[in-house]
Structures are given as C-alpha cells and as structure tokens.
PDB file of C-alpha atoms in Angstrom:
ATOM      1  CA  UNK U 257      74.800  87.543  38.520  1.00  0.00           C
ATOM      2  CA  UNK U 258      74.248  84.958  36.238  1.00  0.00           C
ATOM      3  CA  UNK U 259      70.249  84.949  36.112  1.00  0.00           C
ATOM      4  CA  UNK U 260      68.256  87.862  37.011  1.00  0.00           C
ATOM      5  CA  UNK U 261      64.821  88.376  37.693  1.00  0.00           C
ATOM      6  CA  UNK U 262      62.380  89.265  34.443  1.00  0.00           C
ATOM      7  CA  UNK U 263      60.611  92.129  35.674  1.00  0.00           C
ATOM      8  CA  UNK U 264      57.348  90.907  37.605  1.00  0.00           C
ATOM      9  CA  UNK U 265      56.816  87.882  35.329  1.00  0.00           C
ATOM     10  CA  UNK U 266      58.431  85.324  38.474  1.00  0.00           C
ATOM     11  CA  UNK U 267      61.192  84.529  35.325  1.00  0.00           C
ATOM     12  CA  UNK U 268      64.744  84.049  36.606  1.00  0.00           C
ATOM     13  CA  UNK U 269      66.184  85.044  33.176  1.00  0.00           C
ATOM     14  CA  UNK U 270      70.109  84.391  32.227  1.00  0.00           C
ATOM     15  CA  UNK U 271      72.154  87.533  32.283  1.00  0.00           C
ATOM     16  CA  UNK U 272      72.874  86.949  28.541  1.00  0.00           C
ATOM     17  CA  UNK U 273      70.452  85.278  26.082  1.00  0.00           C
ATOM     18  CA  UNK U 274      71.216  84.197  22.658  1.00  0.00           C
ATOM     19  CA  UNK U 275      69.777  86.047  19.656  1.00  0.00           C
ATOM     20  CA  UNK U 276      68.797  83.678  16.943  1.00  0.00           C
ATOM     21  CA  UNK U 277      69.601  85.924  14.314  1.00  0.00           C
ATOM     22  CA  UNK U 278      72.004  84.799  12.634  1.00  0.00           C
ATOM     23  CA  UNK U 279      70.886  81.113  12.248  1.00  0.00           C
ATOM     24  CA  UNK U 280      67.911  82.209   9.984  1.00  0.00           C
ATOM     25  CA  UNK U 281      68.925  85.125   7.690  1.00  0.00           C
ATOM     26  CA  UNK U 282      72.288  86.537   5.864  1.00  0.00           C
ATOM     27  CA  UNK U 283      70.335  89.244   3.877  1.00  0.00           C
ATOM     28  CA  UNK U 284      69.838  92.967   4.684  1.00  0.00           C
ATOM     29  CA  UNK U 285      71.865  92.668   7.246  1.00  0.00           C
ATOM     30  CA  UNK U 286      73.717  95.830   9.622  1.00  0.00           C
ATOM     31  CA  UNK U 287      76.429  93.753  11.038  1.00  0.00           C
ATOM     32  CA  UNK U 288      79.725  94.214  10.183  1.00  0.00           C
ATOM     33  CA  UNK U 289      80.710  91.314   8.340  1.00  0.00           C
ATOM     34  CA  UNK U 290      78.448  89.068   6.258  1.00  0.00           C
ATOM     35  CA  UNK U 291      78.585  85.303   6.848  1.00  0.00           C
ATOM     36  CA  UNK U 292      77.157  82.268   5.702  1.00  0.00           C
ATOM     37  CA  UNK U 293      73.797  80.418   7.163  1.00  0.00           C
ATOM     38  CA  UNK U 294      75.055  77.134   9.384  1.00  0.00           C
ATOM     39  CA  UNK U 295      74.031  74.086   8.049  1.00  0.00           C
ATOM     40  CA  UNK U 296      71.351  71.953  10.177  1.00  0.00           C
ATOM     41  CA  UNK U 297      73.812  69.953  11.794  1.00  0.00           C
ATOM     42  CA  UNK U 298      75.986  73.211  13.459  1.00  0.00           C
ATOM     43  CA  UNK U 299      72.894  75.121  14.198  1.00  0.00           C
ATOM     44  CA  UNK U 300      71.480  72.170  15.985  1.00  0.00           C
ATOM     45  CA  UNK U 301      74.998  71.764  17.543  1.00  0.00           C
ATOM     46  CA  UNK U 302      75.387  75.208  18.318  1.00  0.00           C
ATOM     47  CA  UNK U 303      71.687  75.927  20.062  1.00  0.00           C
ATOM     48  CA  UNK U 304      71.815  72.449  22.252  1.00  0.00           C
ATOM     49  CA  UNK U 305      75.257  73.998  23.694  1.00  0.00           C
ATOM     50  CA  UNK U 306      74.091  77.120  24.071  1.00  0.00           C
ATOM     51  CA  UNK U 307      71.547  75.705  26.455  1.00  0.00           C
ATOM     52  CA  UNK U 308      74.033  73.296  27.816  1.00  0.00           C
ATOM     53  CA  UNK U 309      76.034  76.579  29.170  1.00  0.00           C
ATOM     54  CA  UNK U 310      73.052  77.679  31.124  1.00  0.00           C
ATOM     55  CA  UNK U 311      71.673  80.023  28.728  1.00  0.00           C
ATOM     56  CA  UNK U 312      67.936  80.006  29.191  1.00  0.00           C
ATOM     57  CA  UNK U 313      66.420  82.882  27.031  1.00  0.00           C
ATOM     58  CA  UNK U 314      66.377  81.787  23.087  1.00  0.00           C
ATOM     59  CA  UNK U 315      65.528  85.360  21.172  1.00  0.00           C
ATOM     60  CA  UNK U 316      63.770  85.228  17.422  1.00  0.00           C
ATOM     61  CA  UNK U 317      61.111  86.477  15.240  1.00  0.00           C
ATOM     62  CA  UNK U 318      59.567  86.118  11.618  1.00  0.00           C
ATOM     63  CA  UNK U 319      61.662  88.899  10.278  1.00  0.00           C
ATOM     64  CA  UNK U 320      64.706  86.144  10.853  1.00  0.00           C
ATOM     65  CA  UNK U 321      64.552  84.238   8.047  1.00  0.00           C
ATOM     66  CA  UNK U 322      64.098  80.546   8.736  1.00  0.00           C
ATOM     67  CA  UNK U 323      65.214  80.885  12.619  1.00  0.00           C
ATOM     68  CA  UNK U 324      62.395  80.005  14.590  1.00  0.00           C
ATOM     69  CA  UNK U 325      61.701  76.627  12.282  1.00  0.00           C
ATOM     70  CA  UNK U 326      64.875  75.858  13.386  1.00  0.00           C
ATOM     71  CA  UNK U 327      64.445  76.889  16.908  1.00  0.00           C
ATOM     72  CA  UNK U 328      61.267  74.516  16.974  1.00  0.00           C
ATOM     73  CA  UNK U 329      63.212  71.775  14.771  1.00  0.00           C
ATOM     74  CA  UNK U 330      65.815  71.523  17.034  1.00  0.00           C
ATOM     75  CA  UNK U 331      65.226  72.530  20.284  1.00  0.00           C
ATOM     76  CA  UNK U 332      61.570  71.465  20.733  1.00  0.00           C
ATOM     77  CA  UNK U 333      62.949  68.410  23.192  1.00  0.00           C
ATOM     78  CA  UNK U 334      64.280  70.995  25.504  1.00  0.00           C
ATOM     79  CA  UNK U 335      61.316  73.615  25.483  1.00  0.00           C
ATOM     80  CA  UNK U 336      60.860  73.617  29.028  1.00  0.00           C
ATOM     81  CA  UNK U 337      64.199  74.682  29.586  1.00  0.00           C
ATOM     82  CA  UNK U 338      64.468  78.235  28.206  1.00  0.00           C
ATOM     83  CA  UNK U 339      62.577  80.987  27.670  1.00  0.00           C
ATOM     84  CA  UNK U 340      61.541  82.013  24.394  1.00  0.00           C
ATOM     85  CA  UNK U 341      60.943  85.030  22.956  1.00  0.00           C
ATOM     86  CA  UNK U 342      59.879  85.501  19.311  1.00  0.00           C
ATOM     87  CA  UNK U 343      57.494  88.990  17.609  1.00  0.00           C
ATOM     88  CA  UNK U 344      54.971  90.377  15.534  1.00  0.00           C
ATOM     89  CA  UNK U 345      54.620  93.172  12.829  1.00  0.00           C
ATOM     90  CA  UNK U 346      57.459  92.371  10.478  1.00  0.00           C
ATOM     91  CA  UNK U 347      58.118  89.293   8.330  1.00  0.00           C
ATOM     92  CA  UNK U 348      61.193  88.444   5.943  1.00  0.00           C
ATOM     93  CA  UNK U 349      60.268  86.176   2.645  1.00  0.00           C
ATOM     94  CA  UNK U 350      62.245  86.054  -0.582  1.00  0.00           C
ATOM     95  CA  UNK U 351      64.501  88.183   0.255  1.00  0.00           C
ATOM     96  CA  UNK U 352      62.860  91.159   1.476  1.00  0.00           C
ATOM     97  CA  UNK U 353      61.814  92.861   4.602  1.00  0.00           C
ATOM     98  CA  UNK U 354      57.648  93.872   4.936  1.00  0.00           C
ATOM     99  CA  UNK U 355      55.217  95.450   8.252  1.00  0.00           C
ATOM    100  CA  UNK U 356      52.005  94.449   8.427  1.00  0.00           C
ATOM    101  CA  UNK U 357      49.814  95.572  11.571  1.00  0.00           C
ATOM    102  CA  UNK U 358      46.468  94.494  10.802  1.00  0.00           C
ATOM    103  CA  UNK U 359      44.399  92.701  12.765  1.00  0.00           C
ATOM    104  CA  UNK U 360      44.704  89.321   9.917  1.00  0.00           C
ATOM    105  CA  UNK U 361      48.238  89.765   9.523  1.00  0.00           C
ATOM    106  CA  UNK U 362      49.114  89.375  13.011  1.00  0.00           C
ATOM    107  CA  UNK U 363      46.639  86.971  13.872  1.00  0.00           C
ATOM    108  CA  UNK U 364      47.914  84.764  11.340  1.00  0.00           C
ATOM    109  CA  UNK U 365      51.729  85.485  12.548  1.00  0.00           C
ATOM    110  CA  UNK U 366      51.027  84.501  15.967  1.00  0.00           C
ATOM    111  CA  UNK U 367      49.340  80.842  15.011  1.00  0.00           C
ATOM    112  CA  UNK U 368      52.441  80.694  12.273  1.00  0.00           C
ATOM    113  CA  UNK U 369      54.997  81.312  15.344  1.00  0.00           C
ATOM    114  CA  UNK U 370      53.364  78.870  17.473  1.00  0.00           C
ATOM    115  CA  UNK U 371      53.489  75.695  14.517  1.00  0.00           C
ATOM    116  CA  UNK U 372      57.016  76.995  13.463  1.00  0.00           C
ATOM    117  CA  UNK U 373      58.452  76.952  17.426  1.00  0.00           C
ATOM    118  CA  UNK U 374      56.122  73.687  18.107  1.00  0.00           C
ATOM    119  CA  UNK U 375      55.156  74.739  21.015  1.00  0.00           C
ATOM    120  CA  UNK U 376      51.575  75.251  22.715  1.00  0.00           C
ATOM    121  CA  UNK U 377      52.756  78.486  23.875  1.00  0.00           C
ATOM    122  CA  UNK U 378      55.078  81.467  23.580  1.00  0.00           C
ATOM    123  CA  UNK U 379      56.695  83.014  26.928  1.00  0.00           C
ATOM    124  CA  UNK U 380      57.261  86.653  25.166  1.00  0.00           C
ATOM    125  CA  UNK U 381      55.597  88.350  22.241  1.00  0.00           C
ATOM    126  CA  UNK U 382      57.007  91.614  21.364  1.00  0.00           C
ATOM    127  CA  UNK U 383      55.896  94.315  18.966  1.00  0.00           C
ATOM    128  CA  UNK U 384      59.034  94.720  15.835  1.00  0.00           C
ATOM    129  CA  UNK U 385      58.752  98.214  15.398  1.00  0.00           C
ATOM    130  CA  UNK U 386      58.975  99.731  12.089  1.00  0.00           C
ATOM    131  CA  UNK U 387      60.271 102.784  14.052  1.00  0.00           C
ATOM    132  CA  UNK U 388      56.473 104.508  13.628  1.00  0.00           C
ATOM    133  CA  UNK U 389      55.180 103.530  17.045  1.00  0.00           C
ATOM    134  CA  UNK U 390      52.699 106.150  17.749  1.00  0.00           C
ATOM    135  CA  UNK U 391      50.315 104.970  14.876  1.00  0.00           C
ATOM    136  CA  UNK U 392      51.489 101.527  15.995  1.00  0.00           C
ATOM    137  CA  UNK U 393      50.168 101.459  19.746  1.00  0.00           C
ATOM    138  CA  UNK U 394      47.582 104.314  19.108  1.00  0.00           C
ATOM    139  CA  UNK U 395      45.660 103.414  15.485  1.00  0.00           C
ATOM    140  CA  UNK U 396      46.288  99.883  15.135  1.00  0.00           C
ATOM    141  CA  UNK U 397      44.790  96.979  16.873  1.00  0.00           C
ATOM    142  CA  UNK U 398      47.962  95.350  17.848  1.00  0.00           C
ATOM    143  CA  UNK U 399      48.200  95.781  21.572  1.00  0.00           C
ATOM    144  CA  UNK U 400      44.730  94.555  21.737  1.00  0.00           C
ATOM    145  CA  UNK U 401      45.891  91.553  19.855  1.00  0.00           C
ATOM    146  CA  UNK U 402      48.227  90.485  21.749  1.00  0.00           C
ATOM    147  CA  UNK U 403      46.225  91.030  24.919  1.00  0.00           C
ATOM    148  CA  UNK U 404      43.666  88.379  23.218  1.00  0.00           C
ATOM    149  CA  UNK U 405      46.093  85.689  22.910  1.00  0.00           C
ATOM    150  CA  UNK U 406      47.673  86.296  26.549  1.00  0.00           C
ATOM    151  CA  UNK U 407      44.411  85.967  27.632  1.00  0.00           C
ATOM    152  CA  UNK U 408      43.899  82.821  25.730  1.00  0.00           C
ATOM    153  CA  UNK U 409      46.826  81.556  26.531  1.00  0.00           C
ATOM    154  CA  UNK U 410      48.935  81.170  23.599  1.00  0.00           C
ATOM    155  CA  UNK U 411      51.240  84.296  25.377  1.00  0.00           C
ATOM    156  CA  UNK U 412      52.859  84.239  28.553  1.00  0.00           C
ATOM    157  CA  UNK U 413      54.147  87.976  28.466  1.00  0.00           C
ATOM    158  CA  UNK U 414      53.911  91.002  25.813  1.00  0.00           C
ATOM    159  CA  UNK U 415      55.611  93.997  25.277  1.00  0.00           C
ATOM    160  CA  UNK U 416      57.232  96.097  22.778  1.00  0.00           C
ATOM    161  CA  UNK U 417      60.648  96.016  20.898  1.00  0.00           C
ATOM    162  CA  UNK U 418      61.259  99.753  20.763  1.00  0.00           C
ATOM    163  CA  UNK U 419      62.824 101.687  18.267  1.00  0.00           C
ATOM    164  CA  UNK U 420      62.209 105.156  19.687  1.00  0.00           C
ATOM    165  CA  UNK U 421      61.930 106.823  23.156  1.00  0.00           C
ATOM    166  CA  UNK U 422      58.715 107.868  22.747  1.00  0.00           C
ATOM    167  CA  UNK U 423      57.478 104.288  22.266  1.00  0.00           C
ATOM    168  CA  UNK U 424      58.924 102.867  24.598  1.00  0.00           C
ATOM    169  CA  UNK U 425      57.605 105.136  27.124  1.00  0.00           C
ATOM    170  CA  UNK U 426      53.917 104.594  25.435  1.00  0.00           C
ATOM    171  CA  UNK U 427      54.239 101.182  26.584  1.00  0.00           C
ATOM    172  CA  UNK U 428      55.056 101.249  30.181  1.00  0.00           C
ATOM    173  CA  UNK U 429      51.412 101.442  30.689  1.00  0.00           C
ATOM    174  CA  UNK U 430      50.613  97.649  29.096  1.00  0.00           C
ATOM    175  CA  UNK U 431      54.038  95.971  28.519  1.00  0.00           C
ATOM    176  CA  UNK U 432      55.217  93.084  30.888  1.00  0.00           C
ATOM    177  CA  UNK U 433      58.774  93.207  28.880  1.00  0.00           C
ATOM    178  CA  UNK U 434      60.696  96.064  27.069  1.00  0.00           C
ATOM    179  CA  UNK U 435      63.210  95.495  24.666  1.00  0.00           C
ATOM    180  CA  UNK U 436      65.284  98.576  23.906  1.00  0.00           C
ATOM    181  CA  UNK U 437      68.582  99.391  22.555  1.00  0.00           C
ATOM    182  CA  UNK U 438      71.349 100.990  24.875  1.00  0.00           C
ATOM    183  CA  UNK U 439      75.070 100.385  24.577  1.00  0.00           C
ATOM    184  CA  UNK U 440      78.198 102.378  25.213  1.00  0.00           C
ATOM    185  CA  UNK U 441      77.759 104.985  22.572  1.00  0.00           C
ATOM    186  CA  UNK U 442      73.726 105.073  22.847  1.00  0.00           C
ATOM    187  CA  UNK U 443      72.609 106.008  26.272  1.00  0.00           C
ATOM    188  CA  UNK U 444      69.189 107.662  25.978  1.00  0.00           C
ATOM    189  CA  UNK U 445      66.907 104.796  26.905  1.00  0.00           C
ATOM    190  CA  UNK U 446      68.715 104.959  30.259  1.00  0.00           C
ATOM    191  CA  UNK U 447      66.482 106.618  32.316  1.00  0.00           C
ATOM    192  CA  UNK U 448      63.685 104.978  30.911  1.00  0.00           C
ATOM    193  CA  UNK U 449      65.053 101.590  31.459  1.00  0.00           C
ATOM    194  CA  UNK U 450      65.130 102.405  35.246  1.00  0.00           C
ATOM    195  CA  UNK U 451      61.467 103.423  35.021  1.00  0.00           C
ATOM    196  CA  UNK U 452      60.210 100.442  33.345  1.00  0.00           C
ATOM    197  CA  UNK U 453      62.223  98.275  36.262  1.00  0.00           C
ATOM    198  CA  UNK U 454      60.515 100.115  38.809  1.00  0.00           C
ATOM    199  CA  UNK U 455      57.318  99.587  37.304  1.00  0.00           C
ATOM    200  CA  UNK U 456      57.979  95.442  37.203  1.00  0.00           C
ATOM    201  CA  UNK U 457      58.437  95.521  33.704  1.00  0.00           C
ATOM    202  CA  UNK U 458      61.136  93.036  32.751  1.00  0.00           C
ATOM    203  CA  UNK U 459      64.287  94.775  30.187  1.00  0.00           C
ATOM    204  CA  UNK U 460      65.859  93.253  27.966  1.00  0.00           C
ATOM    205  CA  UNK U 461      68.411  95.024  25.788  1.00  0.00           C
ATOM    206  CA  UNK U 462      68.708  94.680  21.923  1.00  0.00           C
ATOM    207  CA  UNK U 463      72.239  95.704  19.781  1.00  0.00           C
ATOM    208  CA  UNK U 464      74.277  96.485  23.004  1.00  0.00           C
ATOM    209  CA  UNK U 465      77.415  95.461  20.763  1.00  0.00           C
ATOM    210  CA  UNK U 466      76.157  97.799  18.975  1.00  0.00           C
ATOM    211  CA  UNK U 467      75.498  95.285  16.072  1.00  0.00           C
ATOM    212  CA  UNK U 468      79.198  93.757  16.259  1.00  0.00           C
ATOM    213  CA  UNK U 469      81.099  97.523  16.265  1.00  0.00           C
ATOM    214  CA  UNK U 470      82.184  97.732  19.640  1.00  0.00           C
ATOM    215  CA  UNK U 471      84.347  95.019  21.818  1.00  0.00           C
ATOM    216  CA  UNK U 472      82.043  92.127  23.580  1.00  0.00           C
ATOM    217  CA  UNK U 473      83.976  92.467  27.095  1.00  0.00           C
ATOM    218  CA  UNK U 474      83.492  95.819  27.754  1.00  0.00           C
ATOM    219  CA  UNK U 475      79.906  96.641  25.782  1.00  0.00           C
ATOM    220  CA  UNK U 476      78.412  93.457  27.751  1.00  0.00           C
ATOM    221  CA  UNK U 477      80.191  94.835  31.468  1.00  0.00           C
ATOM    222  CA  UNK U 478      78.404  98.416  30.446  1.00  0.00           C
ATOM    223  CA  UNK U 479      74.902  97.017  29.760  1.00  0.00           C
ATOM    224  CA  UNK U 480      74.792  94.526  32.602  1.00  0.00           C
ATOM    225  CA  UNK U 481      75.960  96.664  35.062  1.00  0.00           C
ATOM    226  CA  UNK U 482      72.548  98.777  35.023  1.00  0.00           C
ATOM    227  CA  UNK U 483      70.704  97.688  38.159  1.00  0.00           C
ATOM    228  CA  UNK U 484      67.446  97.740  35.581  1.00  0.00           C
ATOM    229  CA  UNK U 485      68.510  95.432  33.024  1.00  0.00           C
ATOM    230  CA  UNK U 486      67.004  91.610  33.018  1.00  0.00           C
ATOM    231  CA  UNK U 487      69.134  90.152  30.203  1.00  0.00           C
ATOM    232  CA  UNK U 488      71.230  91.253  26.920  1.00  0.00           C
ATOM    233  CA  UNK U 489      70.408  89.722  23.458  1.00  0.00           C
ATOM    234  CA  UNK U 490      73.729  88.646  21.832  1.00  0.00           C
ATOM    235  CA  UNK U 491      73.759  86.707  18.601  1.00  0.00           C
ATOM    236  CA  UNK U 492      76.740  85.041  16.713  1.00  0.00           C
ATOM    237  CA  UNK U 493      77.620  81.737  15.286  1.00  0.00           C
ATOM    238  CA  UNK U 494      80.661  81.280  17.212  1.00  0.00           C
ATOM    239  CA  UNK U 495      80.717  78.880  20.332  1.00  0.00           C
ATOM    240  CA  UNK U 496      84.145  79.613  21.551  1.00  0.00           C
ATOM    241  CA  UNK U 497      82.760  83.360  21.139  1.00  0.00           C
ATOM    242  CA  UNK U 498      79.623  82.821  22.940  1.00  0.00           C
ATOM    243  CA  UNK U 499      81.160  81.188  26.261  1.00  0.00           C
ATOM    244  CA  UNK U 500      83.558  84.069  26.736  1.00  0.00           C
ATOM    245  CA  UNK U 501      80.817  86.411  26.424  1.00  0.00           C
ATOM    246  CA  UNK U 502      78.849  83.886  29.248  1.00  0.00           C
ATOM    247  CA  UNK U 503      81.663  84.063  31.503  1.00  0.00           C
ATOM    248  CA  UNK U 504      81.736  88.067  31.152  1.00  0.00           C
ATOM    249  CA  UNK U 505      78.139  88.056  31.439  1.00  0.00           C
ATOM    250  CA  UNK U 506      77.830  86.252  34.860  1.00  0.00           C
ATOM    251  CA  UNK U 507      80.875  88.070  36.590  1.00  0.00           C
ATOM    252  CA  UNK U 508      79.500  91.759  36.122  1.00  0.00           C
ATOM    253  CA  UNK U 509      78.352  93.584  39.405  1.00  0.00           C
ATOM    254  CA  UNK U 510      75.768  95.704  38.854  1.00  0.00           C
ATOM    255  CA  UNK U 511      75.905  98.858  39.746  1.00  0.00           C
ATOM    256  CA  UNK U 512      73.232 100.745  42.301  1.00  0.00           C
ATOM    257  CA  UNK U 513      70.077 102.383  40.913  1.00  0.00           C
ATOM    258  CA  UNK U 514      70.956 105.909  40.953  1.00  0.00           C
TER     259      UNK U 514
END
C-alpha cells in the first residue's frame, strides 16, 4: 500500500516519508557514516524528486540544523502537496544540541518554524523528547501549548516523538500522531503501536533502519508490515537509494492486527 491512512486526521499519508535530516546537520550525529551537507542546488534537486516519486510526508525539526529553511526555501511552491511535519523542545545552533520546555521557548519555536517553512501553517507538531517525558507532559506547559496553536490554527495535528514507553503511552490520551521507534531488533513499542491505531491516533515510526545499521529491504518490509503503522521516516541523501526504498515501501502487505 503505497499511502495509508494517518490515524483519524482524514490524511492519506505515503507509506514512506522522507526525513530531512540529513539536509540540515552533519554534527552529533548516530549514523554510521558521516557525510557532507548537499549544496543548495542537490538539496533542492533532491527534495523536488522526492515529491516527484509520490512521497507526500516531508519530516524535520529545529534540532536539524538548517533543514527546515531549506524545506521552506525550496519546496514552498509545492506546499500543498505534502505533508509536513516539523517539532518542539530541542534546538541545534553552533554546533550544539539544547531542550528548552518553557512556555517562551516554545512559543517562540513554533512562530520560528512557521517563517523558516513559509508556510501559514504546520500539518504536525511533535514533542522532541529529551527522553524525560514524565516531567515533560506532567510539569511543563507544553501540551497545553501546542493545544493553543491547534486551536489557533497555526497546527493541524500534535503529538509526541517518544523516546520511552512510558511516554508514549502518557500521550494516547491527547496525541493525534505518535512517533516512536520500532525496528527489527527493537520491538517493545509494538503493542503500543496497535493501541494508539485503535484509538485513531496516526503512527509514524522513527530509526526503523535502525539509524543506517540494518539493511533498507528487509527493516522497511518489517515496519510496514504492522497493520498499525501510517508511514516510516527514512532519511538519506541518495536518490537512487531513496526510490528503491519507495518501491519496497509500496509493495509490502501488511500483516493482520493480531
């Protein structure tokens, strides 16, 4: 199935979106082999084509360097076309990685998404865990935040990029989209990813290549095949790369709930 339905949002998301990682940040960085920023006119190149092969869910955040300027820079012509998902709670300037979840701080990140993206609004919002979520969703005012702006209007759709189990599961109560991690040798957000589908939440999954260590084919067949998934994340710089892992993408069956 190439595009599946986002939860209860009325979304037909693509199978595979495209995680804009790597076009904004080479520093402090898990994958396996380091690499060098693409130039304007590649990354330009590379996220028109990515939309060209029917991709439509474009992945980013603050804590990615310069990615979502060049998002807005270079795909603002096209915004109607994809779905775009960007976060809150963790920036990356000069160099170095920070979490701020105070009321200011993500106030001001929101309005900063929205001029960097050029766009009136943003589809998804997600909390970027810095792995403490309790204190995150019970002591800070961030869900409230972001139910301000959806209510405004600036935000389609919130939800939570989850580092833990226990998070996750704090957020089935308010989320409209989950992003969790779950790949071949990770499998304990399984369950819980069949919860939040039941509930109409849309999943998306994070690092189901497991950050570049296992092999596309097979990681992509495993994490698409779960009846609750909406769409996998997959970055990379490499078109060739990115159409074979399309192709894979739209030809997995998905396997019944259990």
């Amino acid at each position: 199935m190439q595009y599946r339905p986002l939860g209860n949002t009325g979304f037909s998301i693509s199978a595979l979106g495209f995680g804009a990682f790597k076009i904004g940040r080479n520093q402090q960085i898990k994958y396996s082999q380091p690499y060098d920023l693409p130039d304007d006119n590649t990354t330009e190149r590379l996220l028109n084509s990515i939309l060209d092969l029917g991709i439509n869910h474009i992945d980013t955040a603050p804590a990615y360097g310069i990615s979502e300027e060049r998002v807005g820079q270079f795909l603002t012509h096209r915004r109607s076309e994809f779905l775009l998902s960007t976060k809150i709670g963790e920036t990356f300037e000069n160099g170095r990685s920070t979490y701020d979840f105070s009321r200011p701080s993500l106030e001001t990140s929101l309005e900063r998404s929205l001029r960097r993206l050029k766009t009136d609004v943003l589809d998804v919002v997600l909390i970027h865990s810095n792995q403490d979520e309790e204190k995150i969703l019970t002591q800070t005012d961030t869900i409230a935040v972001l139910q301000e702006a959806k209510q405004a209007g600036k935000i389609r759709w919130i939800g939570l990029s989850a580092k833990t189990l226990a998070g996750a599961e704090g957020a089935l109560d308010w989320a409209d989209v989950l992003m969790l991690e779950y790949h071949l040798e990770d499998r304990s957000h399984e369950t819980l990813i069949q919860q939040a589908a039941q509930q109409g939440i849309g999943v998306i999954v994070k690092k189901g290549l497991a950050s570049g260590h296992l092999p596309p084919g097979e990681a992509i067949s495993f994490v698409l095949s779960h009846s609750g998934v909406s769409n996998l994340v997959v970055g990379g710089l490499n078109l060739d790369h990115i159409q074979t892992n399309w192709q894979t993408a739209a030809s997995v069956p998905i396997r019944p709930a259990a």
